[in-house]
Each structure stands twice: as C-alpha cells, then as structure tokens.
Coordinates of N, CA and C and ligand atoms in Angstrom, one line a residue:
X1 N -29.1 19.8 2.8 CA -28.1 18.9 2.9 C -27.5 16.8 2.4
X2 N -26.1 16.7 1.5 CA -26.3 15.4 1.2 C -24.2 15.3 1.9
X3 N -24.2 13.5 2.3 CA -23.2 13.4 2.5 C -22.2 12.4 1.5
X4 N -23.2 12.6 0.4 CA -22.2 12.0 -0.5 C -20.9 12.3 -1.2
X5 N -20.4 11.6 -2.1 CA -19.4 12.2 -2.7 C -18.1 12.7 -2.3
X6 N -17.9 12.9 -0.7 CA -17.3 13.0 -0.3 C -17.1 14.0 1.0
X7 N -18.0 14.8 0.8 CA -18.3 15.9 1.8 C -19.9 16.0 1.9
X8 N -19.8 16.6 2.9 CA -21.1 17.2 3.0 C -21.5 18.2 2.5
X9 N -22.7 18.7 1.4 CA -22.4 19.9 0.6 C -23.8 20.5 0.1
X10 N -24.3 21.5 -0.3 CA -25.4 21.8 -0.4 C -25.3 21.6 -2.0
X11 N -26.7 20.9 -2.9 CA -26.5 21.2 -4.5 C -27.4 21.6 -4.8
X12 N -27.5 23.0 -5.8 CA -28.6 23.7 -5.9 C -28.8 23.8 -7.9
X13 N -29.3 22.9 -8.3 CA -29.3 23.1 -10.0 C -29.4 24.6 -10.5
X14 N -28.0 24.9 -12.0 CA -28.8 25.9 -12.0 C -30.1 25.7 -13.2
X15 N -30.3 27.4 -12.8 CA -31.9 27.5 -13.5 C -31.3 27.8 -14.8
X16 N -30.5 28.5 -15.5 CA -29.9 28.6 -16.6 C -29.8 28.2 -17.4
X17 N -29.9 28.1 -19.0 CA -29.4 27.0 -19.9 C -28.4 26.7 -19.9
X18 N -27.7 28.4 -19.6 CA -25.9 27.5 -20.1 C -25.1 27.2 -18.7
X19 N -26.3 26.7 -17.6 CA -25.4 25.8 -16.8 C -24.1 26.2 -15.9
X20 N -23.8 27.5 -16.0 CA -23.0 28.6 -14.9 C -22.7 27.7 -13.9
X21 N -22.3 27.5 -12.7 CA -22.8 27.0 -11.4 C -21.1 27.7 -10.7
X22 N -21.5 28.3 -9.6 CA -20.2 28.7 -8.5 C -19.7 27.6 -7.7
X23 N -18.4 27.6 -6.9 CA -18.3 26.5 -6.2 C -18.5 27.9 -4.3
X24 N -19.3 27.6 -3.5 CA -18.9 28.1 -2.6 C -18.3 27.7 -1.3
X25 N -17.7 28.4 -1.1 CA -16.3 28.6 0.0 C -16.7 28.6 1.7
X26 N -17.2 28.6 2.4 CA -17.4 29.5 3.7 C -16.7 29.4 4.4
X27 N -16.5 30.3 5.7 CA -15.0 31.1 6.4 C -15.3 30.2 7.7
X28 N -14.3 30.5 8.1 CA -14.0 29.5 9.2 C -15.1 29.4 10.3
X29 N -15.5 28.2 10.8 CA -17.3 28.7 11.4 C -18.0 28.4 10.8
X30 N -18.2 28.2 9.6 CA -19.4 28.3 8.6 C -20.0 26.9 8.5
X31 N -21.0 26.5 7.1 CA -21.3 25.5 6.9 C -21.7 25.8 5.0
X32 N -22.4 24.7 5.0 CA -22.8 24.6 3.3 C -23.6 25.1 3.5
X33 N -24.4 25.7 3.9 CA -25.3 27.0 3.8 C -25.2 28.3 3.9
X34 N -24.3 28.5 4.6 CA -23.7 30.3 4.9 C -23.6 30.6 3.9
X35 N -23.1 30.4 2.4 CA -22.7 31.6 0.7 C -24.0 31.2 -0.1
X36 N -25.3 30.3 0.5 CA -26.0 30.2 -0.3 C -26.5 31.6 -0.6
X37 N -27.3 32.4 0.1 CA -27.8 33.6 0.0 C -26.8 34.8 -1.2
X38 N -25.6 34.7 -0.2 CA -24.2 35.7 -0.9 C -24.6 34.7 -2.7
X39 N -24.4 33.5 -2.8 CA -24.5 32.9 -4.5 C -25.7 33.1 -5.5
X40 N -26.2 33.3 -4.5 CA -28.5 33.6 -5.7 C -27.9 35.1 -5.4
X41 N -27.6 36.1 -4.7 CA -27.4 37.4 -5.3 C -26.2 37.7 -6.6
X42 N -25.0 36.7 -6.0 CA -23.9 37.0 -7.3 C -24.5 37.3 -8.3
X43 N -25.0 35.7 -9.0 CA -25.1 35.1 -10.3 C -26.5 34.5 -10.0
X44 N -27.7 35.1 -9.6 CA -28.8 34.4 -10.0 C -29.2 33.4 -11.0
X45 N -30.0 32.3 -10.6 CA -30.0 31.5 -11.6 C -28.9 30.6 -12.0
X46 N -27.5 30.9 -11.4 CA -26.6 29.9 -11.6 C -26.5 28.5 -10.2
X47 N -26.5 27.4 -10.7 CA -25.6 26.2 -10.2 C -24.9 26.6 -8.4
X48 N -25.3 26.2 -7.6 CA -24.8 26.6 -6.5 C -24.0 25.1 -5.9
X49 N -22.7 24.8 -6.0 CA -21.9 23.6 -5.1 C -21.5 24.1 -3.6
X50 N -21.8 24.2 -2.8 CA -21.0 24.1 -1.5 C -20.9 23.3 -0.5
X51 N -19.4 22.6 0.1 CA -19.0 21.9 0.8 C -19.3 22.0 2.0
X52 N -19.0 21.1 3.1 CA -18.8 22.0 4.4 C -17.5 21.4 4.7
X53 N -16.5 22.5 5.2 CA -15.1 22.1 5.4 C -15.0 20.5 6.3
X54 N -14.0 20.4 6.1 CA -14.3 18.9 7.1 C -12.8 18.8 8.5
X55 N -11.8 20.2 8.1 CA -11.4 20.5 9.5 C -12.1 21.2 10.4
X56 N -12.1 20.2 11.8 CA -12.5 21.1 12.9 C -11.4 21.9 13.8
X57 N -12.1 23.0 13.7 CA -11.4 23.7 15.1 C -12.2 23.8 16.2
X58 N -11.9 23.4 17.3 CA -12.6 23.7 18.8 C -14.5 23.5 17.9
X59 N -14.7 22.4 17.6 CA -15.9 22.4 16.6 C -16.3 23.0 14.9
X60 N -15.8 24.3 14.6 CA -16.0 25.3 13.9 C -15.0 24.4 12.9
X61 N -16.0 24.2 11.5 CA -15.9 23.8 10.5 C -14.7 25.0 9.5
X62 N -13.7 24.3 9.3 CA -12.8 25.1 8.3 C -12.3 23.9 7.2
X63 N -11.5 24.4 5.8 CA -11.7 23.1 5.4 C -9.5 22.7 5.6
X64 N -9.1 23.7 5.7 CA -7.5 23.2 6.2 C -7.7 23.2 7.9
X65 N -6.6 22.4 8.5 CA -5.9 23.3 10.0 C -4.9 24.3 9.9
X66 N -4.9 25.0 10.6 CA -4.3 26.2 10.8 C -3.5 25.8 12.3
X67 N -2.0 26.3 12.4 CA -1.3 26.4 13.6 C -1.4 27.3 14.5
X68 N -2.1 28.8 14.1 CA -2.3 30.1 14.4 C -3.4 30.6 13.9
X69 N -3.9 32.1 14.1 CA -4.4 32.8 13.2 C -3.8 32.7 11.9
X70 N -3.5 32.9 10.9 CA -3.0 33.5 9.8 C -1.5 32.4 9.6
X71 N -1.5 31.0 10.4 CA -0.2 30.0 9.7 C -1.5 28.7 10.1
X72 N -0.2 28.8 8.2 CA -1.2 27.2 8.2 C -0.9 26.5 8.5
X73 N -1.1 25.5 8.4 CA -0.8 23.4 8.2 C 0.0 23.1 6.6
X74 N 0.4 23.5 6.5 CA 0.4 23.5 4.6 C 0.4 22.0 4.4
X75 N 0.8 21.1 4.8 CA 0.8 19.6 4.0 C -0.6 19.1 4.6
X76 N -1.6 20.0 6.2 CA -2.7 19.4 6.3 C -3.4 20.4 5.0
X77 N -3.3 21.3 4.2 CA -3.7 22.3 3.7 C -3.4 21.5 1.8
X78 N -2.2 20.6 2.1 CA -2.1 20.0 0.7 C -3.0 19.1 0.2
X79 N -3.2 18.4 1.4 CA -3.8 17.5 1.2 C -5.5 17.8 1.2
X80 N -5.8 18.8 1.9 CA -7.0 18.9 2.0 C -7.6 19.4 0.8
X81 N -6.7 20.4 -0.1 CA -6.7 20.4 -1.3 C -7.5 19.7 -2.5
X82 N -6.6 18.8 -2.6 CA -7.0 17.8 -3.1 C -7.9 17.2 -3.2
X83 N -8.5 16.5 -2.0 CA -10.1 16.4 -1.2 C -11.0 17.3 -1.9
X84 N -10.6 19.1 -1.9 CA -11.8 19.4 -2.6 C -11.7 18.9 -4.4
X85 N -10.6 19.0 -5.0 CA -10.8 18.7 -6.3 C -11.2 17.8 -7.0
X86 N -10.9 17.0 -5.7 CA -11.7 15.3 -6.2 C -13.2 15.4 -6.0
X87 N -13.7 16.4 -5.2 CA -15.2 16.3 -4.4 C -15.6 16.8 -5.8
X88 N -14.9 17.9 -6.1 CA -15.8 19.1 -7.4 C -15.9 18.2 -9.0
X89 N -14.8 17.2 -9.2 CA -14.7 16.5 -9.8 C -15.9 15.7 -10.2
X90 N -15.8 14.9 -9.1 CA -17.2 14.2 -8.6 C -18.4 14.5 -8.7
X91 N -18.1 16.0 -8.4 CA -19.9 16.8 -8.4 C -20.0 17.0 -9.8
X92 N -19.1 17.4 -10.5 CA -19.7 17.9 -11.8 C -19.9 16.2 -12.9
X93 N -19.6 15.5 -12.7 CA -19.6 14.3 -13.4 C -21.3 13.7 -12.5
X94 N -21.5 13.1 -11.6 CA -22.8 13.0 -10.5 C -24.0 14.5 -11.1
X95 N -23.6 15.7 -10.5 CA -24.6 16.6 -11.5 C -24.9 17.0 -12.5
X96 N -23.9 16.4 -13.8 CA -23.5 16.6 -14.5 C -23.9 18.3 -14.8
X97 N -22.7 18.9 -14.7 CA -22.2 20.1 -15.1 C -20.3 19.9 -15.8
X98 N -19.8 20.3 -17.0 CA -18.7 20.1 -17.4 C -17.7 20.5 -15.9
X99 N -16.4 19.6 -16.3 CA -15.1 19.4 -14.8 C -14.8 20.7 -15.5
X100 N -14.1 21.7 -14.2 CA -13.6 22.5 -14.8 C -14.4 24.0 -15.1
X101 N -15.8 23.9 -15.0 CA -16.3 24.9 -15.7 C -17.0 26.1 -14.4
X102 N -17.1 25.3 -13.4 CA -17.4 26.1 -11.8 C -16.7 27.5 -11.6
X103 N -17.1 28.5 -11.1 CA -16.6 29.4 -10.5 C -16.5 29.3 -8.9
X104 N -15.3 29.3 -8.4 CA -15.2 29.6 -7.0 C -15.6 30.9 -6.1
X105 N -16.1 30.5 -5.1 CA -16.0 32.5 -4.3 C -16.2 32.1 -3.0
X106 N -15.2 32.3 -2.6 CA -15.0 32.0 -1.3 C -14.5 32.7 -0.5
X107 N -14.9 32.7 0.7 CA -14.8 33.8 2.1 C -13.7 33.1 2.9
X108 N -12.3 34.3 3.6 CA -11.9 34.0 4.7 C -11.1 32.5 4.2
X109 N -11.3 32.3 4.9 CA -10.8 30.3 5.0 C -11.2 29.7 3.5
X110 N -12.4 29.9 3.0 CA -13.4 29.6 1.6 C -12.2 29.9 0.6
X111 N -11.5 31.3 1.1 CA -11.3 31.9 -0.4 C -9.7 31.3 -0.1
X112 N -9.1 30.9 0.9 CA -7.4 30.5 1.3 C -7.6 29.0 0.8
X113 N -8.4 28.2 0.8 CA -8.9 26.7 0.2 C -8.7 26.4 -1.5
X114 N -9.6 27.9 -1.4 CA -9.8 28.2 -2.9 C -8.6 28.4 -3.8
X115 N -7.9 29.1 -3.6 CA -6.8 29.7 -3.9 C -5.3 28.2 -4.2
X116 N -5.5 28.2 -3.1 CA -4.7 26.7 -2.9 C -5.1 25.6 -3.7
X117 N -5.9 25.3 -4.2 CA -6.9 24.7 -5.1 C -6.7 25.2 -6.1
X118 N -6.5 25.7 -6.9 CA -6.4 26.6 -8.2 C -4.8 26.5 -8.4
X119 N -3.5 26.6 -7.1 CA -2.8 26.3 -7.7 C -2.0 25.3 -7.5
X120 N -2.6 24.1 -7.1 CA -2.6 23.0 -6.6 C -3.3 21.7 -7.8
X121 N -4.3 22.0 -7.9 CA -4.7 21.5 -9.0 C -5.6 22.7 -10.0
X122 N -5.0 22.8 -10.9 CA -5.5 24.0 -11.6 C -6.6 23.9 -12.6
X123 N -7.0 22.5 -13.1 CA -8.1 22.2 -13.5 C -9.2 22.2 -13.2
X124 N -9.6 22.3 -11.5 CA -10.7 22.5 -11.1 C -11.8 23.4 -11.1
X125 N -11.7 24.5 -11.3 CA -12.8 26.4 -11.4 C -11.9 27.0 -12.7
X126 N -12.7 27.5 -13.3 CA -12.9 28.1 -14.6 C -11.8 30.0 -14.3
X127 N -12.3 30.1 -12.5 CA -11.9 31.5 -12.2 C -12.1 31.5 -10.4
X128 N -12.7 32.5 -10.2 CA -12.3 33.1 -8.7 C -13.5 34.2 -7.9
X129 N -13.4 34.1 -7.1 CA -13.8 35.2 -6.4 C -13.4 35.0 -5.2
X130 N -12.4 36.4 -4.5 CA -11.7 35.6 -3.1 C -11.9 36.8 -2.3
X131 N -12.8 36.8 -1.3 CA -13.3 37.9 -0.5 C -12.1 37.0 0.8
X132 N -11.2 38.3 0.9 CA -10.6 38.3 2.4 C -9.8 37.5 2.1
X133 N -9.2 36.9 1.1 CA -8.3 35.7 0.8 C -6.9 36.6 1.3
X134 N -5.9 35.1 1.6 CA -4.2 35.8 2.0 C -3.6 34.3 1.2
X135 N -1.7 34.6 1.2 CA -1.1 33.6 0.3 C -1.5 32.3 1.1
X136 N -2.2 31.1 0.7 CA -1.9 30.4 1.5 C -1.1 28.9 1.3
X137 N -0.4 29.5 0.6 CA 1.1 28.5 0.3 C 2.1 28.8 -0.7
X138 N 3.2 28.7 -0.8 CA 3.6 28.7 -1.9 C 4.1 27.8 -2.6
X139 N 3.9 27.3 -3.7 CA 3.7 25.7 -4.4 C 5.2 25.8 -4.7
X140 N 5.3 24.6 -4.8 CA 7.1 24.2 -5.8 C 7.0 24.4 -6.7
X141 N 6.1 24.2 -7.6 CA 6.0 24.6 -8.8 C 4.8 25.1 -9.7
X142 N 4.9 26.6 -10.2 CA 3.8 27.1 -10.5 C 3.0 26.7 -11.6
X143 N 1.7 26.0 -11.5 CA 0.3 26.2 -12.8 C 0.6 27.1 -13.6
X144 N 0.2 26.9 -14.6 CA 0.3 28.2 -15.9 C -1.8 28.0 -15.4
X145 N -2.0 29.4 -15.2 CA -3.3 29.8 -15.0 C -4.4 30.1 -16.4
X146 N -3.1 30.6 -17.9 CA -3.3 31.0 -18.4 C -4.7 32.0 -18.5
X147 N -4.4 32.6 -18.6 CA -6.0 34.3 -18.7 C -6.7 33.9 -17.2
X148 N -7.2 32.8 -16.2 CA -8.2 32.9 -15.4 C -8.4 34.2 -14.8
X149 N -9.7 33.9 -15.0 CA -10.4 35.6 -14.3 C -9.9 35.2 -12.7
X150 N -9.3 36.3 -12.0 CA -9.3 35.9 -10.7 C -9.3 37.3 -9.8
X151 N -10.6 37.3 -9.0 CA -10.9 39.1 -8.4 C -10.5 38.8 -6.9
X152 N -9.4 39.8 -6.4 CA -9.2 39.7 -5.0 C -10.1 40.3 -4.5
X153 N -10.8 40.5 -3.7 CA -11.6 41.7 -2.3 C -11.2 41.5 -1.6
X154 N -10.5 42.5 -0.8 CA -9.7 42.7 1.0 C -10.6 44.3 1.0
X155 N -10.3 44.6 2.7 CA -10.9 45.3 3.3 C -9.6 46.2 3.2
X156 N -9.1 47.5 3.6 CA -8.0 48.3 3.8 C -7.8 48.1 5.3
X157 N -8.7 47.6 6.2 CA -8.1 47.8 7.6 C -8.8 46.4 8.3
X158 N -9.1 45.5 7.1 CA -8.6 44.1 7.6 C -7.7 43.6 9.1
X159 N -7.9 43.3 10.2 CA -6.8 43.0 11.1 C -6.0 41.3 10.8
X160 N -7.1 40.7 10.4 CA -6.5 39.1 9.7 C -5.5 39.4 8.3
X161 N -5.9 39.7 7.5 CA -5.3 39.9 6.1 C -4.4 41.1 5.8
X162 N -3.0 41.5 6.7 CA -2.4 42.8 6.1 C -2.2 42.7 4.3
X163 N -2.1 44.2 3.9 CA -1.9 44.5 2.7 C -0.8 43.6 2.3
X164 N 0.1 43.3 3.0 CA 1.2 42.7 2.1 C 0.9 41.4 1.5
X165 N -0.3 41.0 2.6 CA -0.6 39.3 2.3 C -1.4 39.6 1.0
X166 N -2.1 40.4 0.6 CA -2.4 40.9 -1.0 C -1.8 40.9 -2.1
X167 N -1.1 41.9 -1.9 CA -0.2 41.7 -3.1 C 0.8 40.6 -3.0
X168 N 1.1 40.0 -2.0 CA 2.2 38.3 -2.3 C 0.8 37.7 -3.4
X169 N -0.3 37.6 -2.6 CA -0.8 36.6 -3.8 C -0.8 37.2 -4.9
X170 N -1.6 38.1 -5.1 CA -1.5 38.8 -6.6 C -0.4 38.5 -7.5
X171 N 1.0 38.5 -6.9 CA 1.9 38.8 -7.2 C 1.6 36.9 -7.7
X172 N 1.8 36.4 -6.9 CA 2.0 34.6 -7.0 C 0.8 34.3 -8.5
X173 N -0.5 34.6 -7.9 CA -1.6 34.4 -9.6 C -1.3 35.2 -10.4
X174 N -0.2 36.4 -10.4 CA 0.3 36.6 -11.7 C 1.3 36.0 -12.7
X175 N 2.1 35.2 -11.5 CA 3.2 34.6 -11.8 C 2.7 33.5 -12.7
X176 N 1.7 32.8 -12.2 CA 1.0 31.8 -12.7 C 0.0 31.9 -13.8
X177 N 0.0 33.4 -14.1 CA -0.5 34.1 -15.7 C -2.2 33.7 -15.0
X178 N -2.5 34.2 -14.2 CA -4.1 34.5 -13.6 C -4.2 35.7 -14.0
X179 N -5.5 36.3 -14.7 CA -5.4 37.6 -15.1 C -6.6 38.1 -13.6
X180 N -5.6 38.8 -13.0 CA -5.9 39.4 -11.7 C -6.6 40.6 -11.4
X181 N -7.5 40.9 -10.8 CA -8.5 42.0 -10.3 C -8.4 42.1 -8.8
X182 N -7.6 43.5 -8.9 CA -8.1 43.8 -6.9 C -8.7 44.5 -6.7
X183 N -9.5 44.3 -6.2 CA -10.7 45.5 -5.5 C -10.7 45.7 -3.7
X184 N -10.6 47.0 -3.4 CA -9.8 47.6 -2.0 C -11.2 48.1 -1.7
X185 N -11.5 47.8 -0.8 CA -13.0 48.6 0.6 C -12.0 49.4 1.5
X186 N -12.5 50.5 1.6 CA -12.8 50.9 3.4 C -13.8 49.6 4.1
X187 N -12.8 49.0 4.7 CA -13.5 48.1 5.9 C -12.4 46.8 6.2
X188 N -13.1 45.7 6.7 CA -12.1 45.4 8.1 C -12.1 43.6 7.0
X189 N -12.1 43.0 8.0 CA -12.4 41.4 7.5 C -13.9 40.7 7.5
X190 N -15.0 41.7 7.7 CA -16.1 41.4 7.0 C -16.6 41.5 5.9
X191 N -18.0 40.8 5.5 CA -17.9 41.3 3.8 C -18.7 41.9 4.0
X192 N -18.4 43.5 2.9 CA -19.8 44.6 2.8 C -20.3 44.2 1.7
X193 N -21.6 45.3 1.7 CA -22.4 45.6 0.6 C -21.5 46.1 -0.9
X194 N -20.9 46.7 -0.5 CA -19.6 47.1 -1.7 C -18.7 46.4 -2.1
X195 N -18.2 45.2 -1.7 CA -17.6 44.3 -2.0 C -18.6 43.1 -3.0
X196 N -19.9 43.2 -2.2 CA -20.5 42.4 -3.0 C -21.2 42.8 -4.3
X197 N -21.5 44.0 -4.5 CA -21.8 44.6 -5.4 C -20.7 44.9 -6.8
X198 N -19.7 44.7 -5.7 CA -18.2 45.2 -7.3 C -18.5 43.6 -7.7
X199 N -18.8 42.4 -6.4 CA -17.9 40.7 -7.5 C -19.1 40.4 -8.3
X200 N -20.1 41.5 -8.1 CA -21.9 41.0 -8.6 C -21.3 41.5 -9.8
X201 N -21.3 42.4 -10.2 CA -20.7 43.1 -12.1 C -18.8 42.8 -12.6
X202 N -18.1 42.2 -11.6 CA -17.2 41.3 -12.1 C -17.8 39.6 -12.3
X203 N -18.4 39.4 -11.7 CA -18.8 38.0 -12.1 C -19.7 38.1 -13.2
X204 N -20.6 39.6 -13.8 CA -21.5 39.4 -14.8 C -20.5 38.6 -15.9
X205 N -19.6 39.8 -15.5 CA -18.5 39.9 -17.4 C -17.8 38.1 -17.2
X206 N -17.6 37.5 -16.4 CA -17.3 36.2 -16.7 C -18.2 35.0 -17.2
X207 N -18.8 35.2 -16.7 CA -20.2 34.4 -17.0 C -20.7 34.2 -18.7
X208 N -20.9 33.3 -19.2 CA -21.0 33.4 -20.9 C -22.3 34.3 -21.1
X209 N -21.5 34.9 -22.1 CA -22.9 36.6 -22.7 C -24.0 36.0 -22.6
X210 N -24.7 34.2 -22.7 CA -25.9 34.5 -22.5 C -26.8 34.3 -21.7
X211 N -25.9 34.2 -20.4 CA -26.3 34.3 -19.2 C -26.7 36.3 -18.4
X212 N -26.2 36.8 -19.3 CA -26.3 38.3 -19.0 C -27.7 38.5 -20.2
X213 N -27.6 37.9 -21.3 CA -28.9 38.1 -22.0 C -30.1 38.0 -21.4
X214 N -29.9 36.8 -20.9 CA -31.1 36.0 -20.6 C -31.4 36.9 -19.3
X215 N -30.7 37.2 -18.4 CA -31.0 38.5 -17.1 C -32.0 39.4 -18.1
X216 N -32.0 40.1 -19.1 CA -31.8 41.1 -19.5 C -33.2 41.5 -19.8
X217 N -33.1 40.0 -21.1 CA -34.5 39.7 -21.4 C -35.7 39.1 -20.0
X218 N -35.1 38.6 -19.0 CA -36.0 38.2 -18.0 C -36.3 40.0 -17.2
X219 N -35.7 40.3 -17.1 CA -36.4 41.7 -16.7 C -37.2 42.6 -18.3
X220 N -37.3 42.5 -19.2 CA -37.8 43.0 -19.8 C -39.2 43.4 -20.0
Ligands
MLT301 C1 -8.0 31.1 7.5 O1 -7.5 30.3 9.0 O2 -7.7 30.6 6.2 C2 -7.6 32.7 7.4 O3 -6.9 33.1 9.0 C3 -8.7 33.4 7.8 C4 -10.0 32.3 8.6 O4 -10.3 31.9 8.7 O5 -9.6 33.4 10.2

C-alpha cells in the first residue's frame, strides 16, 4: 500500500522488458488488492497499478458517488475521473512508464470510472477491458479515441447492467472512434472464468508482439 500520488494504491513493476502496465480498477467495496490476481492472470509479468476508490458508500470504496443503483452523481464522476487521470499521469512519471501507455482493466464501478476517464481524458490509457460496465455519462463533446481497443465483457442476465446499457456504451465508444469488441457470457454481474479467459486472449493481441514472443520462449 502506498498513499502517495493522490490515491492509496498498489504498484508492481513490470517483469517484462516491454514494460506493459495494467491499470486495475476494482468494483464497489473492493480495494487496491482486489484485482491483483486477475491482473497477473490476464497479462503475466505486466506492471500493475491499482488505486483504491476514494468515494465511500457506507464505508465501501468506490471511484465516484451514485444516487441509486445505476444512477450516477455526474458532477462527482467528472471530478473524480480528473483525479484518476492526474494520478495515472503522476504514477507514470514516478514509476517510469510512458504516459498513456497503460491498459485499464475495470470491473463494475471500476469499468465505469475507466470509460468515463477515457471519454473525458482520452490520453490517460491506450485501451481497456471493461467487465460489467455501463454508460458512465454522455460527454458534451466526444473525444477522438482513434482506434483505441476496448473490450466490453458483460453477462446476459446481469440484473445491474441491462443489455441496452451495453449497446449504448458500445455505440458511444464507437462514435468516439474506439475499436470496440463486445463479448457476452451466460452469466450475471459476477466475473466468470469464461469472461477472464476471453479477456486474456483479447489482451494478448493488444500487448506488444515482444510480450507474446517472450511468453512463448519462456514456455519453450
Ligand atoms: C456503479 O455504481 O458503478 C454500478 O452500478 C456498478 C456497481 O458498482 O454496482
């Protein structure tokens, strides 16, 4: 745990020479340790930057306030997306990875702050895996995400995220020129092995070729 740079966070430096970094964003009630095993599974050897959300809901950390389930406090979300973007920039400088080079991996509330940050501060990350995400907000002006790879991974029977939210988010990101892949599972809001396996394959394609090459030679 490290309280510097504006967020309590966990940092794990990349073990791979290509320096790939994942920005891990937990769900409601999680903390900076929650997604570390997921990050290690999705991209072994990648650096892991994992902040703890600063909006407390009855003591449960989140990345922004909500007024009800699925109803967001938009001014708070806008302000906190800015805080997160500044944190990621400071972390890049402090830990020595290139600004804008991390790939966000967010679950639920973490997926929602990830997409809000991409829409409002487009240089913050270079791609995203959004597990169980929904439309965070409709920005006044859409950024140009210019081919940014984004995976939307959702469950068909998710009681928190209706299908219309997923197609709305997909349309919003496509209008911003992101390169969106949607993957559905027969599941609810929980993270399943199928979702993780699929994201692992998708992510492998987004990481520098050297990353995959080294993985292969490690196994040889
Ligand atoms: C949110 O509040 O971001 C979404 O409703 C998901 C959740 O955290 O429950």
